[in-house]
Short mmCIF file of C-alpha atoms in Angstrom, two decimals:
data_model
loop_
_atom_site.label_atom_id
_atom_site.label_comp_id
_atom_site.label_asym_id
_atom_site.label_seq_id
_atom_site.Cartn_x
_atom_site.Cartn_y
_atom_site.Cartn_z
CA UNK T 1329 8.28 6.08 -4.96
CA UNK T 1330 6.70 3.23 -7.64
CA UNK T 1331 5.52 0.40 -8.52
CA UNK T 1332 7.04 -1.08 -10.44
CA UNK T 1333 7.29 -5.05 -12.03
CA UNK T 1334 4.74 -6.05 -9.54
CA UNK T 1335 8.59 -4.52 -6.32
CA UNK T 1336 8.40 -1.05 -4.66
CA UNK T 1337 11.20 0.26 -6.57
CA UNK T 1338 11.95 4.63 -4.85
CA UNK T 1339 14.10 7.76 -6.20
CA UNK T 1340 15.55 10.69 -3.78
CA UNK T 1341 17.33 12.74 -7.48
CA UNK T 1342 13.99 13.58 -8.33
CA UNK T 1343 13.50 10.35 -10.57
CA UNK T 1344 16.47 10.34 -12.46
CA UNK T 1345 17.49 6.37 -11.32
CA UNK T 1346 15.47 4.09 -9.33
CA UNK T 1347 16.24 1.41 -6.52
CA UNK T 1348 14.30 -1.49 -5.00
CA UNK T 1349 13.52 -1.14 -1.58
CA UNK T 1350 11.44 -4.22 -0.11
CA UNK T 1351 12.47 -4.52 3.41
CA UNK T 1352 9.39 -6.29 6.07
CA UNK T 1353 7.71 -6.52 2.69
CA UNK T 1354 6.91 -10.14 2.54
CA UNK T 1355 6.11 -10.32 -1.51
CA UNK T 1356 7.52 -8.45 -4.72
CA UNK T 1357 3.08 -8.56 -5.68
CA UNK T 1358 3.03 -5.27 -4.73
CA UNK T 1359 0.57 -3.62 -7.13
CA UNK T 1360 -0.17 -0.39 -5.42
CA UNK T 1361 1.17 1.61 -2.33
CA UNK T 1362 -0.42 5.33 -0.92
CA UNK T 1363 0.70 7.94 1.64
CA UNK T 1364 -1.54 9.85 3.97
CA UNK T 1365 -2.53 12.94 2.93
CA UNK T 1366 -1.73 14.76 6.70
CA UNK T 1367 1.30 12.67 7.37
CA UNK T 1368 3.09 11.90 4.46
CA UNK T 1369 5.57 9.56 5.77
CA UNK T 1370 3.19 7.45 6.55
CA UNK T 1371 2.93 5.13 3.53
CA UNK T 1372 0.57 2.13 2.49
CA UNK T 1373 1.55 -0.96 0.16
CA UNK T 1374 -0.96 -3.48 -1.38
CA UNK T 1375 -0.13 -6.57 -2.18
CA UNK T 1376 -1.48 -9.46 -3.66
CA UNK T 1377 -0.84 -12.34 -1.65
CA UNK T 1378 0.03 -11.03 1.77
CA UNK T 1379 -2.56 -8.18 2.15
CA UNK T 1380 -2.30 -4.85 3.16
CA UNK T 1381 1.62 -3.53 4.37
CA UNK T 1382 2.05 -0.10 6.82
CA UNK T 1383 5.87 1.82 6.76
CA UNK T 1384 5.86 4.61 8.98
CA UNK T 1385 9.12 6.28 7.45
CA UNK T 1386 8.31 7.27 4.28
CA UNK T 1387 8.78 3.44 2.44
CA UNK T 1388 12.15 2.22 3.49
CA UNK T 1389 10.79 -0.85 6.50
CA UNK T 1390 7.37 -2.19 6.09
CA UNK T 1391 5.75 -4.58 8.28
CA UNK T 1392 1.84 -6.49 7.32
CA UNK T 1393 -0.59 -4.25 8.59
CA UNK T 1394 -3.20 -7.27 10.20
CA UNK T 1395 -5.39 -9.74 8.30
CA UNK T 1396 -7.71 -7.42 7.00
CA UNK T 1397 -7.06 -7.62 3.92
CA UNK T 1398 -8.26 -10.76 1.79
CA UNK T 1399 -7.69 -9.96 -1.69
CA UNK T 1400 -9.70 -11.62 -4.09
CA UNK T 1401 -7.92 -14.47 -5.55
CA UNK T 1402 -9.64 -14.46 -8.79
CA UNK T 1403 -9.60 -11.64 -12.18
CA UNK T 1404 -7.12 -9.33 -12.88
CA UNK T 1405 -6.33 -7.81 -9.72
CA UNK T 1406 -6.09 -5.01 -10.52
CA UNK T 1407 -5.34 -2.27 -7.66
CA UNK T 1408 -6.01 1.58 -6.34
CA UNK T 1409 -5.44 2.40 -2.97
CA UNK T 1410 -6.05 5.90 -1.22
CA UNK T 1411 -5.83 7.08 2.31
CA UNK T 1412 -8.12 10.14 3.44
CA UNK T 1413 -8.90 11.45 6.60
CA UNK T 1414 -12.99 11.10 6.41
CA UNK T 1415 -13.85 9.35 9.08
CA UNK T 1416 -16.13 11.85 11.19
CA UNK T 1417 -13.57 12.55 13.79
CA UNK T 1418 -11.13 12.66 11.37
CA UNK T 1419 -9.66 9.29 11.63
CA UNK T 1420 -8.59 7.44 8.27
CA UNK T 1421 -10.36 6.26 5.48
CA UNK T 1422 -7.79 3.56 3.34
CA UNK T 1423 -9.82 3.22 0.08
CA UNK T 1424 -9.44 -0.01 -2.54
CA UNK T 1425 -10.36 -1.55 -6.22
CA UNK T 1426 -9.28 -4.22 -6.73
CA UNK T 1427 -10.75 -6.16 -9.92
CA UNK T 1428 -13.35 -3.94 -10.36
CA UNK T 1429 -14.70 -4.05 -6.75
CA UNK T 1430 -14.16 -1.25 -4.39
CA UNK T 1431 -13.59 -2.27 -0.46
CA UNK T 1432 -13.34 0.69 2.39
CA UNK T 1433 -12.09 0.78 6.07
CA UNK T 1434 -13.22 3.51 8.28
CA UNK T 1435 -10.59 2.35 11.08
CA UNK T 1436 -7.08 2.63 9.45
CA UNK T 1437 -7.29 -0.65 7.51
CA UNK T 1438 -7.98 -2.24 10.25
CA UNK T 1439 -11.21 -3.85 9.09
#
């Protein structure tokens, strides 16, 4: 899975060919994507306009993950996203870089 031309692409043949995948994503402005290390079927996507999306099926279908992410509307909108079980009790911590600023969610992207 990768982002290309601000959309989501996937491959089922080791990268020889790529297809669009966006069922449930409300925009084509996907800036970055990350999967969970302990549950690789759970994938996260950060979009420019509509925030954070989550998939529970390797990125086949998506839904918006709350209203916690309000991306800055200025700057280059360069983005990076990482997911790690860094919390004190193994909770998911989302790390995001957007427009040269660092954001962290200690509760799986809810806040």
